[in-house]
mmCIF file of C-alpha atoms and ligand atoms in Angstrom:
data_model
loop_
_atom_site.group_PDB
_atom_site.id
_atom_site.type_symbol
_atom_site.label_atom_id
_atom_site.label_comp_id
_atom_site.label_asym_id
_atom_site.label_seq_id
_atom_site.Cartn_x
_atom_site.Cartn_y
_atom_site.Cartn_z
ATOM 1 C CA MET A 1 10.008 1.756 7.375
ATOM 2 C CA ASN A 2 11.510 0.775 10.716
ATOM 3 C CA ILE A 3 12.891 4.235 11.395
ATOM 4 C CA ILE A 4 9.519 5.917 11.602
ATOM 5 C CA ASN A 5 6.525 4.625 13.476
ATOM 6 C CA TYR A 6 3.721 5.615 11.171
ATOM 7 C CA PHE A 7 1.050 5.142 13.804
ATOM 8 C CA GLN A 8 2.476 8.064 15.729
ATOM 9 C CA LYS A 9 4.324 10.429 13.436
ATOM 10 C CA PRO A 10 2.677 12.938 11.134
ATOM 11 C CA TYR A 11 3.124 12.642 7.398
ATOM 12 C CA LYS A 12 5.763 15.376 7.443
ATOM 13 C CA SER A 13 8.101 12.920 9.151
ATOM 14 C CA TRP A 14 8.196 10.793 6.028
ATOM 15 C CA ILE A 15 11.166 11.096 3.804
ATOM 16 C CA PRO A 16 9.564 11.786 0.432
ATOM 17 C CA ARG A 17 9.911 8.928 -2.032
ATOM 18 C CA ASN A 18 12.509 9.477 -4.733
ATOM 19 C CA LEU A 19 10.679 8.586 -7.947
ATOM 20 C CA ASN A 20 13.930 8.260 -9.884
ATOM 21 C CA LYS A 21 15.413 5.618 -7.628
ATOM 22 C CA LYS A 22 15.275 2.214 -9.271
ATOM 23 C CA VAL A 23 13.309 -0.318 -7.236
ATOM 24 C CA VAL A 24 14.251 -3.966 -7.710
ATOM 25 C CA GLN A 25 12.278 -5.509 -4.869
ATOM 26 C CA ILE A 26 8.873 -4.519 -3.588
ATOM 27 C CA ASP A 27 8.107 -4.545 0.098
ATOM 28 C CA SER A 28 4.970 -6.667 0.100
ATOM 29 C CA ILE A 29 2.062 -8.056 -1.838
ATOM 30 C CA GLU A 30 -1.264 -8.170 0.012
ATOM 31 C CA ILE A 31 -4.382 -10.102 -0.874
ATOM 32 C CA ASP A 32 -7.764 -9.954 0.882
ATOM 33 C CA LEU A 33 -9.458 -13.273 1.637
ATOM 34 C CA ALA A 34 -12.549 -11.486 2.954
ATOM 35 C CA SER A 35 -13.763 -7.907 2.573
ATOM 36 C CA HIS A 36 -15.494 -7.777 5.942
ATOM 37 C CA CYS A 37 -14.116 -8.109 9.427
ATOM 38 C CA ASN A 38 -15.012 -9.128 12.972
ATOM 39 C CA LEU A 39 -13.620 -5.793 14.138
ATOM 40 C CA ASN A 40 -14.897 -2.408 13.131
ATOM 41 C CA CYS A 41 -12.051 0.101 13.037
ATOM 42 C CA LYS A 42 -12.726 3.725 12.231
ATOM 43 C CA GLY A 43 -11.090 4.736 8.950
ATOM 44 C CA CYS A 44 -10.010 1.179 8.014
ATOM 45 C CA THR A 45 -7.847 1.460 4.890
ATOM 46 C CA HIS A 46 -9.555 -1.574 3.346
ATOM 47 C CA PHE A 47 -13.000 -0.029 4.054
ATOM 48 C CA SER A 48 -14.011 -3.236 5.841
ATOM 49 C CA PRO A 49 -16.644 -1.654 8.153
ATOM 50 C CA ILE A 50 -18.610 -0.509 5.092
ATOM 51 C CA ALA A 51 -17.830 -3.435 2.786
ATOM 52 C CA GLU A 52 -20.428 -5.940 1.716
ATOM 53 C CA LYS A 53 -19.734 -9.447 2.924
ATOM 54 C CA TRP A 54 -17.454 -11.139 0.378
ATOM 55 C CA PHE A 55 -15.035 -14.062 0.313
ATOM 56 C CA ILE A 56 -12.458 -14.659 -2.361
ATOM 57 C CA ASP A 57 -13.101 -17.631 -4.629
ATOM 58 C CA VAL A 58 -10.332 -20.193 -4.127
ATOM 59 C CA GLU A 59 -9.850 -20.741 -7.857
ATOM 60 C CA ASP A 60 -9.562 -16.991 -8.450
ATOM 61 C CA PHE A 61 -7.011 -16.871 -5.649
ATOM 62 C CA ARG A 62 -5.042 -19.717 -7.251
ATOM 63 C CA LYS A 63 -5.099 -18.168 -10.726
ATOM 64 C CA ASP A 64 -4.197 -14.650 -9.605
ATOM 65 C CA VAL A 65 -1.478 -15.656 -7.142
ATOM 66 C CA GLN A 66 0.145 -18.024 -9.635
ATOM 67 C CA ARG A 67 0.130 -15.366 -12.336
ATOM 68 C CA THR A 68 1.458 -12.742 -9.933
ATOM 69 C CA SER A 69 4.329 -15.056 -9.028
ATOM 70 C CA GLU A 70 5.278 -15.193 -12.721
ATOM 71 C CA LEU A 71 5.376 -11.394 -12.922
ATOM 72 C CA LEU A 72 6.927 -10.839 -9.495
ATOM 73 C CA PRO A 73 8.721 -14.065 -8.571
ATOM 74 C CA ASP A 74 10.574 -14.988 -5.396
ATOM 75 C CA GLY A 75 13.337 -12.482 -4.830
ATOM 76 C CA CYS A 76 11.290 -9.534 -6.170
ATOM 77 C CA VAL A 77 8.951 -9.478 -3.177
ATOM 78 C CA LYS A 78 10.036 -9.208 0.446
ATOM 79 C CA ARG A 79 6.802 -10.516 1.997
ATOM 80 C CA PHE A 80 3.479 -11.980 0.912
ATOM 81 C CA TYR A 81 0.584 -10.959 3.159
ATOM 82 C CA ILE A 82 -2.735 -12.749 3.475
ATOM 83 C CA LEU A 83 -5.261 -10.435 5.067
ATOM 84 C CA GLY A 84 -8.669 -8.793 4.706
ATOM 85 C CA GLY A 85 -10.952 -7.788 6.348
ATOM 86 C CA GLU A 86 -10.294 -10.679 8.662
ATOM 87 C CA PRO A 87 -8.652 -13.544 6.723
ATOM 88 C CA LEU A 88 -9.449 -16.202 9.347
ATOM 89 C CA LEU A 89 -13.139 -15.790 8.482
ATOM 90 C CA HIS A 90 -12.512 -17.643 5.216
ATOM 91 C CA LYS A 91 -13.307 -21.331 5.740
ATOM 92 C CA ARG A 92 -10.837 -22.429 3.053
ATOM 93 C CA ILE A 93 -7.858 -20.434 4.216
ATOM 94 C CA SER A 94 -5.731 -23.574 4.650
ATOM 95 C CA GLU A 95 -6.034 -24.450 0.953
ATOM 96 C CA MET A 96 -5.009 -20.945 -0.015
ATOM 97 C CA LEU A 97 -1.971 -21.008 2.242
ATOM 98 C CA VAL A 98 -0.751 -24.069 0.350
ATOM 99 C CA ILE A 99 -1.424 -22.364 -2.994
ATOM 100 C CA ALA A 100 0.457 -19.266 -1.866
ATOM 101 C CA ARG A 101 3.432 -21.327 -0.712
ATOM 102 C CA GLU A 102 3.521 -23.291 -3.977
ATOM 103 C CA ALA A 103 3.627 -19.975 -5.876
ATOM 104 C CA TYR A 104 6.116 -18.353 -3.499
ATOM 105 C CA ARG A 105 8.485 -21.058 -2.252
ATOM 106 C CA LYS A 106 11.036 -18.696 -0.726
ATOM 107 C CA THR A 107 9.152 -15.484 0.082
ATOM 108 C CA PRO A 108 8.039 -15.174 3.716
ATOM 109 C CA ILE A 109 4.257 -15.565 3.904
ATOM 110 C CA TYR A 110 2.287 -13.894 6.688
ATOM 111 C CA ILE A 111 -1.328 -14.023 7.798
ATOM 112 C CA ILE A 112 -2.221 -10.561 9.097
ATOM 113 C CA THR A 113 -5.004 -10.957 11.633
ATOM 114 C CA ASN A 114 -6.515 -9.554 14.780
ATOM 115 C CA GLY A 115 -6.176 -13.100 16.147
ATOM 116 C CA PHE A 116 -9.630 -13.409 17.718
ATOM 117 C CA LEU A 117 -10.493 -16.492 15.679
ATOM 118 C CA LEU A 118 -7.232 -18.342 16.261
ATOM 119 C CA GLU A 119 -8.744 -20.353 19.097
ATOM 120 C CA GLN A 120 -11.299 -21.787 16.633
ATOM 121 C CA MET A 121 -8.852 -22.841 13.948
ATOM 122 C CA ASP A 122 -8.703 -26.565 13.209
ATOM 123 C CA ASP A 123 -5.744 -28.969 13.118
ATOM 124 C CA LYS A 124 -5.553 -28.711 9.354
ATOM 125 C CA PHE A 125 -4.873 -24.977 9.627
ATOM 126 C CA TRP A 126 -2.154 -25.414 12.229
ATOM 127 C CA ASN A 127 -0.540 -28.281 10.338
ATOM 128 C CA VAL A 128 -0.462 -26.248 7.116
ATOM 129 C CA CYS A 129 1.027 -23.233 8.901
ATOM 130 C CA ASN A 130 3.682 -25.508 10.372
ATOM 131 C CA GLN A 131 4.465 -27.515 7.259
ATOM 132 C CA TYR A 132 4.441 -24.552 4.861
ATOM 133 C CA ASN A 133 6.218 -22.099 7.146
ATOM 134 C CA ILE A 134 3.433 -19.519 7.419
ATOM 135 C CA VAL A 135 3.900 -16.764 10.007
ATOM 136 C CA ILE A 136 0.882 -15.437 11.893
ATOM 137 C CA GLU A 137 1.165 -11.735 12.665
ATOM 138 C CA ILE A 138 -1.347 -10.384 15.150
ATOM 139 C CA THR A 139 -2.281 -6.756 15.480
ATOM 140 C CA LYS A 140 -3.317 -6.116 19.071
ATOM 141 C CA TYR A 141 -6.288 -3.776 19.475
ATOM 142 C CA PRO A 142 -7.497 -1.864 22.543
ATOM 143 C CA VAL A 143 -10.749 -3.821 22.695
ATOM 144 C CA ASN A 144 -12.402 -6.116 25.175
ATOM 145 C CA TYR A 145 -10.637 -9.342 24.220
ATOM 146 C CA ASP A 146 -8.728 -11.672 26.520
ATOM 147 C CA TYR A 147 -5.210 -11.665 25.071
ATOM 148 C CA ALA A 148 -4.209 -14.398 27.518
ATOM 149 C CA LYS A 149 -5.824 -16.746 24.982
ATOM 150 C CA ILE A 150 -3.296 -15.648 22.386
ATOM 151 C CA LYS A 151 -0.492 -16.188 24.859
ATOM 152 C CA LYS A 152 -1.707 -19.744 25.444
ATOM 153 C CA ILE A 153 -1.899 -20.414 21.690
ATOM 154 C CA MET A 154 1.628 -19.068 21.268
ATOM 155 C CA GLN A 155 2.839 -21.455 23.958
ATOM 156 C CA ASP A 156 1.003 -24.403 22.382
ATOM 157 C CA GLN A 157 2.469 -23.645 18.945
ATOM 158 C CA LYS A 158 5.973 -22.920 20.154
ATOM 159 C CA GLY A 159 8.519 -24.621 17.899
ATOM 160 C CA LYS A 160 5.793 -25.330 15.333
ATOM 161 C CA VAL A 161 4.114 -22.143 14.091
ATOM 162 C CA LYS A 162 5.670 -18.723 14.428
ATOM 163 C CA ILE A 163 3.151 -16.287 15.919
ATOM 164 C CA ILE A 164 4.184 -12.687 16.491
ATOM 165 C CA TYR A 165 2.622 -9.342 17.333
ATOM 166 C CA LYS A 166 2.742 -6.624 14.725
ATOM 167 C CA GLY A 167 5.292 -3.905 15.392
ATOM 168 C CA ARG A 168 4.865 -2.351 18.785
ATOM 169 C CA THR A 169 1.189 -3.192 19.172
ATOM 170 C CA LYS A 170 2.164 -5.812 21.782
ATOM 171 C CA PHE A 171 3.319 -3.064 24.133
ATOM 172 C CA LEU A 172 1.644 0.144 22.995
ATOM 173 C CA LYS A 173 -2.013 0.901 22.528
ATOM 174 C CA LYS A 174 -2.869 0.649 18.861
ATOM 175 C CA LYS A 175 -3.476 4.047 17.324
ATOM 176 C CA GLN A 176 -5.348 5.004 14.223
ATOM 177 C CA TYR A 177 -4.510 7.212 11.336
ATOM 178 C CA LYS A 178 -6.902 9.077 9.130
ATOM 179 C CA LEU A 179 -6.225 9.096 5.400
ATOM 180 C CA PRO A 180 -8.864 11.431 3.971
ATOM 181 C CA LEU A 181 -10.050 11.401 0.405
ATOM 182 C CA ASP A 182 -10.756 14.563 -1.569
ATOM 183 C CA GLU A 183 -13.740 13.948 -3.805
ATOM 184 C CA THR A 184 -12.853 16.902 -6.043
ATOM 185 C CA GLY A 185 -9.727 15.153 -7.330
ATOM 186 C CA ASN A 186 -7.790 18.405 -7.172
ATOM 187 C CA GLN A 187 -4.782 17.181 -5.202
ATOM 188 C CA ASP A 188 -1.233 17.053 -6.558
ATOM 189 C CA GLU A 189 -0.716 13.405 -7.436
ATOM 190 C CA VAL A 190 3.103 13.496 -7.366
ATOM 191 C CA TYR A 191 3.161 15.207 -3.976
ATOM 192 C CA GLY A 192 0.565 12.769 -2.667
ATOM 193 C CA PHE A 193 2.360 9.669 -3.874
ATOM 194 C CA THR A 194 5.781 10.731 -2.674
ATOM 195 C CA HIS A 195 4.436 11.526 0.810
ATOM 196 C CA CYS A 196 2.165 8.491 1.167
ATOM 197 C CA HIS A 197 3.228 5.602 3.383
ATOM 198 C CA MET A 198 1.066 3.169 1.426
ATOM 199 C CA ALA A 199 2.387 4.123 -2.012
ATOM 200 C CA GLY A 200 4.425 1.276 -3.396
ATOM 201 C CA ASN A 201 4.676 -0.317 0.057
ATOM 202 C CA CYS A 202 1.264 -1.978 0.249
ATOM 203 C CA ILE A 203 0.904 -3.585 -3.162
ATOM 204 C CA ASN A 204 -2.587 -5.076 -3.303
ATOM 205 C CA LEU A 205 -3.680 -7.944 -5.532
ATOM 206 C CA ALA A 206 -7.384 -7.616 -6.356
ATOM 207 C CA HIS A 207 -9.703 -7.876 -9.373
ATOM 208 C CA GLY A 208 -6.923 -9.487 -11.456
ATOM 209 C CA HIS A 209 -4.794 -6.370 -10.974
ATOM 210 C CA LEU A 210 -1.934 -5.227 -8.811
ATOM 211 C CA TYR A 211 -2.378 -1.836 -7.180
ATOM 212 C CA THR A 212 0.129 0.361 -5.432
ATOM 213 C CA CYS A 213 -2.128 0.792 -2.367
ATOM 214 C CA SER A 214 -5.251 -0.591 -0.704
ATOM 215 C CA TYR A 215 -7.241 2.535 -1.580
ATOM 216 C CA ALA A 216 -6.928 1.762 -5.280
ATOM 217 C CA ALA A 217 -7.759 -1.909 -4.678
ATOM 218 C CA CYS A 218 -10.758 -1.306 -2.413
ATOM 219 C CA MET A 219 -12.255 2.022 -3.546
ATOM 220 C CA ASP A 220 -15.280 0.173 -4.969
ATOM 221 C CA ARG A 221 -16.319 -0.546 -1.357
ATOM 222 C CA PHE A 222 -16.263 3.160 -0.481
ATOM 223 C CA ASN A 223 -18.056 4.172 -3.679
ATOM 224 C CA LYS A 224 -20.794 1.597 -3.241
ATOM 225 C CA TYR A 225 -21.549 2.316 0.392
ATOM 226 C CA PHE A 226 -21.564 6.112 0.084
ATOM 227 C CA HIS A 227 -22.927 6.278 -3.500
ATOM 228 C CA LYS A 228 -19.794 8.030 -4.728
ATOM 229 C CA ASN A 229 -17.839 7.721 -7.899
ATOM 230 C CA ILE A 230 -14.165 8.206 -7.119
ATOM 231 C CA PRO A 231 -12.681 6.733 -10.283
ATOM 232 C CA VAL A 232 -10.288 3.808 -10.344
ATOM 233 C CA THR A 233 -9.309 3.154 -13.953
ATOM 234 C CA GLU A 234 -6.960 0.823 -15.789
ATOM 235 C CA ALA A 235 -4.258 3.452 -15.326
ATOM 236 C CA ASP A 236 -4.457 2.977 -11.554
ATOM 237 C CA GLY A 237 -3.361 -0.657 -11.583
ATOM 238 C CA VAL A 238 -1.486 -3.324 -13.496
ATOM 239 C CA ASP A 239 -3.556 -5.946 -15.296
ATOM 240 C CA ILE A 240 -1.683 -9.105 -14.340
ATOM 241 C CA TYR A 241 -2.892 -10.907 -17.455
ATOM 242 C CA GLN A 242 -1.155 -8.438 -19.783
ATOM 243 C CA ASP A 243 2.318 -9.207 -21.045
ATOM 244 C CA TYR A 244 4.628 -7.176 -18.797
ATOM 245 C CA SER A 245 8.193 -7.755 -17.691
ATOM 246 C CA THR A 246 9.004 -7.809 -13.974
ATOM 247 C CA GLU A 247 10.816 -4.506 -14.365
ATOM 248 C CA GLU A 248 7.784 -2.878 -15.995
ATOM 249 C CA VAL A 249 5.448 -4.112 -13.263
ATOM 250 C CA ILE A 250 7.673 -2.783 -10.485
ATOM 251 C CA ARG A 251 8.082 0.540 -12.253
ATOM 252 C CA LYS A 252 4.325 0.949 -12.719
ATOM 253 C CA LEU A 253 3.656 0.088 -9.077
ATOM 254 C CA THR A 254 6.134 2.628 -7.779
ATOM 255 C CA GLN A 255 4.919 5.666 -9.705
ATOM 256 C CA PRO A 256 1.998 8.039 -8.966
ATOM 257 C CA ILE A 257 -1.420 6.946 -10.183
ATOM 258 C CA PRO A 258 -4.415 9.096 -11.207
ATOM 259 C CA LEU A 259 -6.198 8.149 -7.963
ATOM 260 C CA CYS A 260 -3.540 10.057 -5.981
ATOM 261 C CA LYS A 261 -5.367 13.233 -7.074
ATOM 262 C CA TYR A 262 -8.179 12.111 -4.764
ATOM 263 C CA CYS A 263 -6.010 11.691 -1.656
ATOM 264 C CA ALA A 264 -5.648 14.713 0.644
ATOM 265 C CA VAL A 265 -2.257 13.604 1.935
ATOM 266 C CA LYS A 266 -1.526 16.928 3.634
ATOM 267 C CA GLU A 267 -4.659 16.484 5.741
ATOM 268 C CA ARG A 268 -3.674 13.081 7.082
ATOM 269 C CA THR A 269 -3.459 12.652 10.836
ATOM 270 C CA TYR A 270 -1.565 9.981 12.738
ATOM 271 C CA GLY A 271 -1.491 8.734 16.311
ATOM 272 C CA ASN A 272 -5.260 9.151 16.766
ATOM 273 C CA LYS A 273 -7.072 7.281 19.509
ATOM 274 C CA TRP A 274 -8.437 3.932 18.310
ATOM 275 C CA GLU A 275 -12.227 4.031 17.951
ATOM 276 C CA ASN A 276 -14.990 1.956 16.456
ATOM 277 C CA SER A 277 -16.278 2.994 13.067
ATOM 278 C CA LYS A 278 -19.659 4.695 12.938
ATOM 279 C CA ARG A 279 -19.631 4.081 9.197
ATOM 280 C CA ASP A 280 -19.682 7.807 8.622
ATOM 281 C CA ILE A 281 -18.113 9.232 5.488
ATOM 282 C CA SER A 282 -16.125 11.706 7.589
ATOM 283 C CA GLU A 283 -13.878 8.819 8.638
ATOM 284 C CA TRP A 284 -12.517 8.672 5.105
ATOM 285 C CA THR A 285 -12.951 12.244 3.856
HETATM 286 S S1 SF4 B 301 -9.058 -5.228 12.085
HETATM 287 FE FE1 SF4 B 301 -8.009 -4.462 10.245
HETATM 288 S S2 SF4 B 301 -9.341 -5.075 8.530
HETATM 289 FE FE2 SF4 B 301 -10.564 -5.252 10.419
HETATM 290 S S3 SF4 B 301 -11.664 -3.283 10.538
HETATM 291 FE FE3 SF4 B 301 -9.764 -3.126 11.760
HETATM 292 S S4 SF4 B 301 -8.238 -2.213 10.360
HETATM 293 FE FE4 SF4 B 301 -9.945 -3.002 9.101
HETATM 294 S S1 SF4 B 302 -4.047 6.822 -4.134
HETATM 295 FE FE1 SF4 B 302 -1.890 7.550 -4.020
HETATM 296 S S2 SF4 B 302 -1.801 8.927 -2.240
HETATM 297 FE FE2 SF4 B 302 -3.715 7.728 -2.097
HETATM 298 S S3 SF4 B 302 -3.227 5.971 -0.801
HETATM 299 FE FE3 SF4 B 302 -2.899 5.333 -2.930
HETATM 300 S S4 SF4 B 302 -0.750 5.748 -3.372
HETATM 301 FE FE4 SF4 B 302 -1.283 6.868 -1.519
#
């Protein structure tokens, strides 16, 4: 993942995934605290610009994260990401950080945020981040926001809470990529999966299931807004309340899913100029 900057390189630069290689540790688990966002990025891979306003229920979060940690315990997951939408919009984020840390005592936990709301966060939030070793990872966007505020927060939290910028977004203008869907479902699912940067790398926890990518986890948002019916079935995810071994879960999450037939991976473009979403279907098709 570090070798190739996927904001800038075309899909052909990806070394195709070897489906026969045994995976013992997955890169990350992601969970949305909110579907919507205070930014509006064209082609957002969580469909936040077109999502209805929604916040995760804290008890659902607790139940699903605890169960996930039984299936994929510490050591099987490199990182646990709390994101959205914009996760800082959730008023009870501090409680969920504690829950996440109790479930994953050793796995690094990150909040993935655009950082705009950090200046409004209360002492409880900062104390929890400090006490429970939560890292805040900020993606810097080319928008009209005074990033000197973030610098000040970083200085204030120095030695207490680790706050970092995501990848090279601190220095380089954030780019966008376009990951178009193909409503006909006529794509080659094995080709798509093995050439997809999300496949198996962005495991999403949603609806009591684990999914190999955010498209499978969030497709309901696209379908609802555009009145489409791109199918996400039981075969596209792992029901975390079924009786699976860790090995079975990892294997299922690192193999092509039926939804891959709806991803036009060869048509993907990377390194595009960052723009606001106009909520037009062409941003995702
Ligand atoms: S900041 Fe992230 S979640 Fe929000 S719209 Fe942009 S890409 Fe989507
Ligand atoms: S459905 Fe398949 S090809 Fe599309 S984003 Fe998910 S893993 Fe990648």
